mmCIF file with all atom_site columns, C-alpha atoms in Angstrom:
data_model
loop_
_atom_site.group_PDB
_atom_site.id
_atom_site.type_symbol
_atom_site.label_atom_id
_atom_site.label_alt_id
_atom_site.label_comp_id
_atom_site.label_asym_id
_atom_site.label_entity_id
_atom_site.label_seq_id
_atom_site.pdbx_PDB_ins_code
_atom_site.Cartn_x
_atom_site.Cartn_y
_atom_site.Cartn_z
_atom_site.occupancy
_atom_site.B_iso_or_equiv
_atom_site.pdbx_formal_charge
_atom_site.auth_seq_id
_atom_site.auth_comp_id
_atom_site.auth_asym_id
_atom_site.auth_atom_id
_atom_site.pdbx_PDB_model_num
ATOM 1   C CA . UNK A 1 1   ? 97.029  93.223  107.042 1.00 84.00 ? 28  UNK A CA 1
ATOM 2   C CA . UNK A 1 2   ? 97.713  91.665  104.150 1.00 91.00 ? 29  UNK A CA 1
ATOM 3   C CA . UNK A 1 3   ? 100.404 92.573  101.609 1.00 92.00 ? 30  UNK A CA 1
ATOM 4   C CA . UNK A 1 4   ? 99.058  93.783  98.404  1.00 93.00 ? 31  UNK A CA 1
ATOM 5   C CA . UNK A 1 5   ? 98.615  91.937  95.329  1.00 92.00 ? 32  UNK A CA 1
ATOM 6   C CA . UNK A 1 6   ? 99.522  93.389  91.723  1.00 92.00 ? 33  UNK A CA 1
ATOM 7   C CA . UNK A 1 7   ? 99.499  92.996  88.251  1.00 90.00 ? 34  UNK A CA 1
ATOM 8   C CA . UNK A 1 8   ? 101.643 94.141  85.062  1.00 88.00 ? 35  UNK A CA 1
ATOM 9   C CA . UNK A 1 9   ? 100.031 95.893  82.260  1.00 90.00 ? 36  UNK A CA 1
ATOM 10  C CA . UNK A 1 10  ? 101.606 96.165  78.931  1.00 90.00 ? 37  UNK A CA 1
ATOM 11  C CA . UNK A 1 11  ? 103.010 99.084  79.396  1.00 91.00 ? 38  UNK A CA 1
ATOM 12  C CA . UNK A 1 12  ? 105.323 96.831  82.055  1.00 91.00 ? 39  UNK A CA 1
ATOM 13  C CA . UNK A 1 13  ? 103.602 99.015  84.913  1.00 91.00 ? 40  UNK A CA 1
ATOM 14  C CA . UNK A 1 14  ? 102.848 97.390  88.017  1.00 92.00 ? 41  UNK A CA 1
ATOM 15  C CA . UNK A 1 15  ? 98.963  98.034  88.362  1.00 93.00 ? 42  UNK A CA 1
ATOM 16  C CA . UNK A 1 16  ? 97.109  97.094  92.431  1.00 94.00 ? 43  UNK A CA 1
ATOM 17  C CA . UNK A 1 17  ? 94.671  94.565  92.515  1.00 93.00 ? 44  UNK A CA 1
ATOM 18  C CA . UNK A 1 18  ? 92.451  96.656  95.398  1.00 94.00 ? 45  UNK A CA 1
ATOM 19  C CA . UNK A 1 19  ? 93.846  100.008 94.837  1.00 93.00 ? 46  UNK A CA 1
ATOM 20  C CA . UNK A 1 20  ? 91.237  100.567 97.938  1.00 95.00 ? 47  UNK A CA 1
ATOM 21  C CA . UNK A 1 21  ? 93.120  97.667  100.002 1.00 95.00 ? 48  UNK A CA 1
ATOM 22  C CA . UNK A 1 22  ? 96.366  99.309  98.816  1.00 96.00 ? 49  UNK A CA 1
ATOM 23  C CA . UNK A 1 23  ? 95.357  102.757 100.270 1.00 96.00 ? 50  UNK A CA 1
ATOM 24  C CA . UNK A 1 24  ? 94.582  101.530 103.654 1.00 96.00 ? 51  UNK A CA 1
ATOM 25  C CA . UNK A 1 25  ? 98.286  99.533  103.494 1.00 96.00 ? 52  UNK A CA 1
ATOM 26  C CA . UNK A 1 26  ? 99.909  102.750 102.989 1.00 97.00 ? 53  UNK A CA 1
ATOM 27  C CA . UNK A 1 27  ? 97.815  103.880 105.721 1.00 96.00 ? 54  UNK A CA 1
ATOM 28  C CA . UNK A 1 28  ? 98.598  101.566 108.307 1.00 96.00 ? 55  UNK A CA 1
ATOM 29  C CA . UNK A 1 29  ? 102.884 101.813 107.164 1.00 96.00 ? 56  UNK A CA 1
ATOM 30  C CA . UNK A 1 30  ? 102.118 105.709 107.947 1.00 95.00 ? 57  UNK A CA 1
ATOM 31  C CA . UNK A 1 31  ? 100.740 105.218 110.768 1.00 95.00 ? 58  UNK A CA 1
ATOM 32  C CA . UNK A 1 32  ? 103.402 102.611 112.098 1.00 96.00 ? 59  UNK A CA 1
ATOM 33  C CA . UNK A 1 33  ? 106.358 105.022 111.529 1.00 95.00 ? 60  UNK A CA 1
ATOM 34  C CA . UNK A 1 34  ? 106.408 107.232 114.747 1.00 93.00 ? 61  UNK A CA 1
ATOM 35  C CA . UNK A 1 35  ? 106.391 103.695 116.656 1.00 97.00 ? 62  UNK A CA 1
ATOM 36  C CA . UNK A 1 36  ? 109.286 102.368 114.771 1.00 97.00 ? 63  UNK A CA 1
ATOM 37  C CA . UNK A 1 37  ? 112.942 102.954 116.707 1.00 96.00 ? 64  UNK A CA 1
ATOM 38  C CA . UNK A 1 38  ? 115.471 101.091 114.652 1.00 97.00 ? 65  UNK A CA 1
ATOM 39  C CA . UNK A 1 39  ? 116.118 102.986 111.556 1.00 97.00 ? 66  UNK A CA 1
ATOM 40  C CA . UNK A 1 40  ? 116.977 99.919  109.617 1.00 97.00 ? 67  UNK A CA 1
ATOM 41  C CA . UNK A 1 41  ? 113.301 98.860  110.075 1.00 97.00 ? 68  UNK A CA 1
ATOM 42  C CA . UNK A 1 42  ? 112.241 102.308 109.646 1.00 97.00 ? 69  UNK A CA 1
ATOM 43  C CA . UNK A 1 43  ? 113.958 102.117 106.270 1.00 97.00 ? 70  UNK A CA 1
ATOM 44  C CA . UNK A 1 44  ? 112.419 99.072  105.385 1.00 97.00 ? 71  UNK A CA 1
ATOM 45  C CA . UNK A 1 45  ? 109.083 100.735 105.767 1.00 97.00 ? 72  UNK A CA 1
ATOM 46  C CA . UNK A 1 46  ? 109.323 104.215 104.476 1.00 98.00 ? 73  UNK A CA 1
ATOM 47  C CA . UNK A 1 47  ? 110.904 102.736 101.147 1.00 97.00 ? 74  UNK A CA 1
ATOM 48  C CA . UNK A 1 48  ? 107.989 100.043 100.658 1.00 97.00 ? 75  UNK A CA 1
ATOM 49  C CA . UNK A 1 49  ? 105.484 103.048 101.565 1.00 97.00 ? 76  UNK A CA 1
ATOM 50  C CA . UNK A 1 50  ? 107.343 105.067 98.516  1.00 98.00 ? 77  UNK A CA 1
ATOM 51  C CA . UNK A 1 51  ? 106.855 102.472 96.502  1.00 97.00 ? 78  UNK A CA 1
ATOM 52  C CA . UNK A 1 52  ? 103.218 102.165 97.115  1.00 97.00 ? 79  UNK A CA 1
ATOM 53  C CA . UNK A 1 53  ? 102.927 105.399 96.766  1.00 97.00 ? 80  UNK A CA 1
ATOM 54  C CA . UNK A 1 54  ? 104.579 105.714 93.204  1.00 97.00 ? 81  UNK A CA 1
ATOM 55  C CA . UNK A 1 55  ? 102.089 102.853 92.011  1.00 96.00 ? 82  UNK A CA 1
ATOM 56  C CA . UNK A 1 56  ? 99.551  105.246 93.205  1.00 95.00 ? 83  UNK A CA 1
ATOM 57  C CA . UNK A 1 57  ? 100.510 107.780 91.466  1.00 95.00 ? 84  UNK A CA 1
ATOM 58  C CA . UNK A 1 58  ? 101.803 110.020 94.833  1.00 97.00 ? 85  UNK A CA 1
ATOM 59  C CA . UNK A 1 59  ? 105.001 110.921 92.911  1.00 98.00 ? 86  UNK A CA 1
ATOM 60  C CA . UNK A 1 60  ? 105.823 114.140 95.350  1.00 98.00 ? 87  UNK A CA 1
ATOM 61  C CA . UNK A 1 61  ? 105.233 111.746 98.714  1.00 98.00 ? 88  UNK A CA 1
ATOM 62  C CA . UNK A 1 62  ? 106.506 109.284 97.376  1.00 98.00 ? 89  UNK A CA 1
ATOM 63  C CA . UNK A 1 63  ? 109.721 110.966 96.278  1.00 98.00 ? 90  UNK A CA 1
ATOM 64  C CA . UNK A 1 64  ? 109.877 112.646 99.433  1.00 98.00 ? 91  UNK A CA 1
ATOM 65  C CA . UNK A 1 65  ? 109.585 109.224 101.563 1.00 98.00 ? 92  UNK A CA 1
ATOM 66  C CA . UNK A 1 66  ? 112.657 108.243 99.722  1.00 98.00 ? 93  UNK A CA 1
ATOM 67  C CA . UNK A 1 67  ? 115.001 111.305 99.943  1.00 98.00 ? 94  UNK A CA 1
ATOM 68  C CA . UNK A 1 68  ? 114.133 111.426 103.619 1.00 97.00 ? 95  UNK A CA 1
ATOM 69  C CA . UNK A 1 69  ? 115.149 107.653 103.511 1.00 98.00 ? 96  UNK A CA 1
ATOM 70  C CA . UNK A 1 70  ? 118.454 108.094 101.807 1.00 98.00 ? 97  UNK A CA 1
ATOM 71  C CA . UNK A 1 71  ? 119.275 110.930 104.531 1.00 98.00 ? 98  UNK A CA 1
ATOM 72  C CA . UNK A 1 72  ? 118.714 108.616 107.317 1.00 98.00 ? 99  UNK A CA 1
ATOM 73  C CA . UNK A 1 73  ? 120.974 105.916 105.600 1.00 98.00 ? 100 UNK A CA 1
ATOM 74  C CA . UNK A 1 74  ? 123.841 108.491 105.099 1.00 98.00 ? 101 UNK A CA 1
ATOM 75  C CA . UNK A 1 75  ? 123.378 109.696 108.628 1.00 97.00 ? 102 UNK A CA 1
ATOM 76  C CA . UNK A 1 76  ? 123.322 106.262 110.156 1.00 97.00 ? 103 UNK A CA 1
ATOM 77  C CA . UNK A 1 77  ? 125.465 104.763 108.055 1.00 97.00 ? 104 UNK A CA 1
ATOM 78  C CA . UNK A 1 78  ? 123.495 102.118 107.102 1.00 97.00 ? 105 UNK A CA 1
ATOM 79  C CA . UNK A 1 79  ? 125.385 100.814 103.799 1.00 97.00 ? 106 UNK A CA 1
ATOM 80  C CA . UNK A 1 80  ? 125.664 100.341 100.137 1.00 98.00 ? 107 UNK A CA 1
ATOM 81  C CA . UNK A 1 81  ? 122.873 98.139  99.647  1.00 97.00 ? 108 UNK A CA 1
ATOM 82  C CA . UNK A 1 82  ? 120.239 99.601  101.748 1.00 97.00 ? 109 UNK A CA 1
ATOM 83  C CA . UNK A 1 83  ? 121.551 103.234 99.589  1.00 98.00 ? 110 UNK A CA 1
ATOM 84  C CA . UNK A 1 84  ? 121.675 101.385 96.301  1.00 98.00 ? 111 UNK A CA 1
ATOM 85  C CA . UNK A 1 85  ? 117.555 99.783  97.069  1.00 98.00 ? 112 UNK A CA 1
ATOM 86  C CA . UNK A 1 86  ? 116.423 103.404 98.496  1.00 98.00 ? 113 UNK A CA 1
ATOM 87  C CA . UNK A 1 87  ? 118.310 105.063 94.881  1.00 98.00 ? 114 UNK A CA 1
ATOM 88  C CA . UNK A 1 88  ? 116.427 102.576 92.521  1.00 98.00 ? 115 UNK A CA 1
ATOM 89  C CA . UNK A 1 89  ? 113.120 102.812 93.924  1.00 98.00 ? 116 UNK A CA 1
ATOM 90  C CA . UNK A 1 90  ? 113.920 106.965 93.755  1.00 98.00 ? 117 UNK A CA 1
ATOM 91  C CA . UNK A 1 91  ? 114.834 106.413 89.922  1.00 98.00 ? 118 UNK A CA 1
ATOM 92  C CA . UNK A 1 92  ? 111.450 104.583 89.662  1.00 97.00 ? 119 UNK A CA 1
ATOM 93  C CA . UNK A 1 93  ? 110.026 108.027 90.519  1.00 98.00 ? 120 UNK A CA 1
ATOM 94  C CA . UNK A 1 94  ? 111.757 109.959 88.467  1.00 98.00 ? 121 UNK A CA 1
ATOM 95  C CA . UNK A 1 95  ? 111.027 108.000 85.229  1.00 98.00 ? 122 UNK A CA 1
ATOM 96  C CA . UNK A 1 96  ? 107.361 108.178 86.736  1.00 97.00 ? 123 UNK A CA 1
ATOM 97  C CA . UNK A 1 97  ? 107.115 112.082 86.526  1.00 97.00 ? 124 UNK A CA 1
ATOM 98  C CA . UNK A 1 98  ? 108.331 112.053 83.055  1.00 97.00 ? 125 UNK A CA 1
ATOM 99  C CA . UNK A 1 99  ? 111.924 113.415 84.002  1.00 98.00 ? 126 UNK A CA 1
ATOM 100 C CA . UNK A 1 100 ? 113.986 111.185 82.169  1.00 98.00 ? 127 UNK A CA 1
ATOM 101 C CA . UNK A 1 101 ? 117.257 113.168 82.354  1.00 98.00 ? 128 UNK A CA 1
ATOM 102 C CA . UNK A 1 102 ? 117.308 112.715 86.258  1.00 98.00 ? 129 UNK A CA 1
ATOM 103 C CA . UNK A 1 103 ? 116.300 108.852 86.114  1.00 98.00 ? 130 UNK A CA 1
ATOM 104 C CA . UNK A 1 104 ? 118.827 108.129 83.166  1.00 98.00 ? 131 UNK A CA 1
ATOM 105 C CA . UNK A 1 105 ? 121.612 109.561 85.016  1.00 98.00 ? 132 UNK A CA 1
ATOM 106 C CA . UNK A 1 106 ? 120.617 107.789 88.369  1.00 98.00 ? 133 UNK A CA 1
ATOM 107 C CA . UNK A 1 107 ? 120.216 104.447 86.752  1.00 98.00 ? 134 UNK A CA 1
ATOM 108 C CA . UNK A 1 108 ? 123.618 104.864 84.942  1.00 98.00 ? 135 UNK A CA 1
ATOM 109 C CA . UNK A 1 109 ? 125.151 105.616 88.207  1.00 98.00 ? 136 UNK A CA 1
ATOM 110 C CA . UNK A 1 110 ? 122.931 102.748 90.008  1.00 98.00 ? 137 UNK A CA 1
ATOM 111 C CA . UNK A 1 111 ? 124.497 99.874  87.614  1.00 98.00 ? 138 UNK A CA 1
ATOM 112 C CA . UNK A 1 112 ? 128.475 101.584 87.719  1.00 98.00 ? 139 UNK A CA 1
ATOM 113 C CA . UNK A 1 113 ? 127.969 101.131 91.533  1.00 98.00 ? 140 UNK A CA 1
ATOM 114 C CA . UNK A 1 114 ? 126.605 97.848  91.295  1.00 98.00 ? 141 UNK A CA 1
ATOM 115 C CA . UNK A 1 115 ? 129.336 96.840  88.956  1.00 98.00 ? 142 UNK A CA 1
ATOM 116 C CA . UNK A 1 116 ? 132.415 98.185  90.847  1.00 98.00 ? 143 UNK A CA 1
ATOM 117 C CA . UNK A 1 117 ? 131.235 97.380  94.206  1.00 97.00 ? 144 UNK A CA 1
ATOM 118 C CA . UNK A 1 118 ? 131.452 94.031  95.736  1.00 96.00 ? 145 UNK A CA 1
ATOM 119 C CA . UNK A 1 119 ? 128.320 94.540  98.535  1.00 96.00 ? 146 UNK A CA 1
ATOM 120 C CA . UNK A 1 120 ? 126.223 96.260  96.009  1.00 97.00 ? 147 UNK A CA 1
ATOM 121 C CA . UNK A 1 121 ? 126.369 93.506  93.191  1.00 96.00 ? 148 UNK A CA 1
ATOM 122 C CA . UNK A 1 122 ? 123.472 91.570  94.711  1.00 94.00 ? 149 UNK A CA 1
ATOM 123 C CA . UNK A 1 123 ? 121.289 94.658  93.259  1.00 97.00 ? 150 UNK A CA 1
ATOM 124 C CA . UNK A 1 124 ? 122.834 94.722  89.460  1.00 98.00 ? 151 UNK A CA 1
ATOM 125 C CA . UNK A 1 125 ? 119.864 92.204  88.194  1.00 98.00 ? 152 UNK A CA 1
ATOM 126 C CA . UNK A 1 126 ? 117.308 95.063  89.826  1.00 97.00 ? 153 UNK A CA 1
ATOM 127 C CA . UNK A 1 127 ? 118.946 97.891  88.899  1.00 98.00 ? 154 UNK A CA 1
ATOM 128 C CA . UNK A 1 128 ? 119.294 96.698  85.244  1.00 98.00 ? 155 UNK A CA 1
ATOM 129 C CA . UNK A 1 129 ? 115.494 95.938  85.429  1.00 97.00 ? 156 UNK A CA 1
ATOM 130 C CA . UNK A 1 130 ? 114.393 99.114  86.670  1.00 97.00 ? 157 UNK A CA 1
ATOM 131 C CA . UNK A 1 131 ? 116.286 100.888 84.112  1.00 98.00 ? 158 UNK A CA 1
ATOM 132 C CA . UNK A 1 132 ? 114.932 99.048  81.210  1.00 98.00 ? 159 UNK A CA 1
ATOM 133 C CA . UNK A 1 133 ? 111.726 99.595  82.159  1.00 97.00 ? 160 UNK A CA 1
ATOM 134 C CA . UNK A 1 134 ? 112.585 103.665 82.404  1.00 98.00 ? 161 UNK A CA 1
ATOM 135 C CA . UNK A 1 135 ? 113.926 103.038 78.597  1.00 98.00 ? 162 UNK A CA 1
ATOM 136 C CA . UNK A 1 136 ? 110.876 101.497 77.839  1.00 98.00 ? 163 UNK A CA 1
ATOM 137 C CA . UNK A 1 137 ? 109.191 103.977 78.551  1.00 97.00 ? 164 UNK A CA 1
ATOM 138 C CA . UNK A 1 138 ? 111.280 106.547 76.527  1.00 98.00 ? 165 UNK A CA 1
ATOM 139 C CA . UNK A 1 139 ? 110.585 104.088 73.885  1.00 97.00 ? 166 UNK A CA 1
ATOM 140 C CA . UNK A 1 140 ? 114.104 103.096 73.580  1.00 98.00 ? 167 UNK A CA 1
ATOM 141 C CA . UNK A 1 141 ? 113.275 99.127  72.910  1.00 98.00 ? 168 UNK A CA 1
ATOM 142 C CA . UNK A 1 142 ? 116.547 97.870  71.806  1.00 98.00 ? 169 UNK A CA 1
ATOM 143 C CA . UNK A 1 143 ? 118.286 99.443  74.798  1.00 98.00 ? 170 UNK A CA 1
ATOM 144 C CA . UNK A 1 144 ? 115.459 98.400  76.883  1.00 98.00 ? 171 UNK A CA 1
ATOM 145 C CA . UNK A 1 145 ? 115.420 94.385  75.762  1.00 98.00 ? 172 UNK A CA 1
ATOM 146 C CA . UNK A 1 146 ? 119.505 94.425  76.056  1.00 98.00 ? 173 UNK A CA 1
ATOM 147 C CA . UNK A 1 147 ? 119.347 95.482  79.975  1.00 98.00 ? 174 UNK A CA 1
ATOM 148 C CA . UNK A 1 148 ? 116.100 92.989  80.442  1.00 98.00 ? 175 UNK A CA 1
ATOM 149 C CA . UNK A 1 149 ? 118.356 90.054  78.931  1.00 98.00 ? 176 UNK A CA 1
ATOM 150 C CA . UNK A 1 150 ? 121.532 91.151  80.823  1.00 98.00 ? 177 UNK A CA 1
ATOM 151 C CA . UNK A 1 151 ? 118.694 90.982  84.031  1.00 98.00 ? 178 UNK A CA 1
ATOM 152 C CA . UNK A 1 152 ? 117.303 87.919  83.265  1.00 98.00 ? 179 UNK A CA 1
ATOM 153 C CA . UNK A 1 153 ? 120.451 85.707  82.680  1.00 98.00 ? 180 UNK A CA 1
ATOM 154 C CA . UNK A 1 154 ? 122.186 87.183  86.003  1.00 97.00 ? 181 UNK A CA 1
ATOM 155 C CA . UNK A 1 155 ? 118.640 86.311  87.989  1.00 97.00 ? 182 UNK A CA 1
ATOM 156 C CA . UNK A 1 156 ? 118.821 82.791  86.534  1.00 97.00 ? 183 UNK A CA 1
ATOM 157 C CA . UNK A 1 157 ? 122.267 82.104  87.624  1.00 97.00 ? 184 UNK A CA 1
ATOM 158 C CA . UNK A 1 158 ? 122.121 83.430  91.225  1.00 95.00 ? 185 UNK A CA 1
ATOM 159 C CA . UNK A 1 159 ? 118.443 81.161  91.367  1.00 96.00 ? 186 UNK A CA 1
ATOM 160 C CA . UNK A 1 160 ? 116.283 84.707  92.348  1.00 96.00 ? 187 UNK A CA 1
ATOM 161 C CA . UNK A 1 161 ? 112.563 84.025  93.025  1.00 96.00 ? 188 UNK A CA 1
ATOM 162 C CA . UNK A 1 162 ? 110.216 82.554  90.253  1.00 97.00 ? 189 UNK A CA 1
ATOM 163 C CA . UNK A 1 163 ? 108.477 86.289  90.400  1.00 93.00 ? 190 UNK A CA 1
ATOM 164 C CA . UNK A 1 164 ? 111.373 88.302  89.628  1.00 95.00 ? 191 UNK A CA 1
ATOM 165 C CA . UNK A 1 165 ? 112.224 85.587  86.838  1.00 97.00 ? 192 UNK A CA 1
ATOM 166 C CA . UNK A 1 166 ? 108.833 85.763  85.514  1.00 96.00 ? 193 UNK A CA 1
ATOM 167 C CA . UNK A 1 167 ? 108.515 89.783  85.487  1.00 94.00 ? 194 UNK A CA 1
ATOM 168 C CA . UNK A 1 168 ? 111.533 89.908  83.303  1.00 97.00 ? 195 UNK A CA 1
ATOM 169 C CA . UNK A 1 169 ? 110.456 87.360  80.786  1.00 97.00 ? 196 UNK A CA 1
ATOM 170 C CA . UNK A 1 170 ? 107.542 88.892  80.438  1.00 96.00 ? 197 UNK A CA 1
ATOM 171 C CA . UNK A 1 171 ? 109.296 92.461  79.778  1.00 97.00 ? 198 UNK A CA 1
ATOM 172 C CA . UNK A 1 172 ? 111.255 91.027  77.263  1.00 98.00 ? 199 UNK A CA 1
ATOM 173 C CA . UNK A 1 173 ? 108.441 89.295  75.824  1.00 97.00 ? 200 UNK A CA 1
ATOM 174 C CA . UNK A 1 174 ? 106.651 92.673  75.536  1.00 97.00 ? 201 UNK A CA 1
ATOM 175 C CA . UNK A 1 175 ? 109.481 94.937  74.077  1.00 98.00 ? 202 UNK A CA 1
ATOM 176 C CA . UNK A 1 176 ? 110.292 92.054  71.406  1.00 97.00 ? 203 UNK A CA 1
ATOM 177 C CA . UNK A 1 177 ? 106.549 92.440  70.216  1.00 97.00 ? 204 UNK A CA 1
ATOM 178 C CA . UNK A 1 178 ? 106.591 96.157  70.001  1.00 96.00 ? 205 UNK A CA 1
ATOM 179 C CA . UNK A 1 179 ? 110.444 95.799  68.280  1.00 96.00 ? 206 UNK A CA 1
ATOM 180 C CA . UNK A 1 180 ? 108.576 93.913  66.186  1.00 94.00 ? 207 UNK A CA 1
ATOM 181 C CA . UNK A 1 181 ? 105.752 96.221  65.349  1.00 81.00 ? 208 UNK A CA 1
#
């Protein structure tokens, strides 16, 4: 099946283009996990499912998929980068459901980590993304465009993918034009 297709609204949230086809994705993920054996694939899944399922507006599954995924990746000790991914995506929730204190201190923690730790810097550009976006939507702007900047110039020098350039241009673009308003 094919992967679905979104769109950002100007509120920077991601937004499906067939929330229908998007259901029946999460469907067939679900459906795939009691087949899947390695838990590095089955962390692949669950985490894209969460995802999915936070664009959805499933914030409970969703945040369940993800603490369940962080468990597995403690147990198996699957590493810093697959913990710092699962974390981000779970701070996505958070700011979601409103509960800023929880998604503030997560993303603060997120971008120390990234930061300090040498296997984990290859997430930095994300986490800073993720987290402006959560001070977006507290209306914080200024901090918001400074973590968006900080994002984009670290994607352009390690050449990330025209998408992920894009989707940060286009959320400074936005916050400038509400700083502005």
């Amino acid at each position: 099946m094919e992967k679905p297709k979104f769109k950002f609204d100007e509120n920077l949230r991601s937004i499906p283009e067939n929330p229908k086809h998007l259901k029946s994705y999460i469907q067939n993920m679900e459906s795939s996990l009691d087949s899947i054996k390695d838990p590095k694939q089955y962390i692949s899944v669950i985490g894209e499912m969460a995802v999915y399922l936070r664009i959805l507006g499933e914030f409970e599954k969703a945040e369940t998929a993800l603490e369940k995924s962080l468990k597995i990746i403690a147990k198996e000790k699957l590493g810093i980068q697959r913990e710092v991914q699962q974390k981000i995506r779970l701070a996505h929730v958070l700011q979601d459901k409103k509960e800023f204190n929880k998604s503030n201190t997560l993303f603060a923690e997120l971008i120390q980590t990234c930061r300090k730790n040498e296997e984990a810097k290859n997430y930095l550009a994300f986490a800073l993304q993720h987290s402006g976006k959560n001070l977006f939507d507290q209306n914080l702007f200024t901090d918001a465009l400074a973590q968006f900047e900080e994002a984009l110039s670290l994607r352009k020098s390690m050449n990330a993918p025209q998408d992920q350039i894009e989707s940060t241009e286009l959320a400074i673009k936005r916050t400038k034009e509400l700083l502005k308003a």
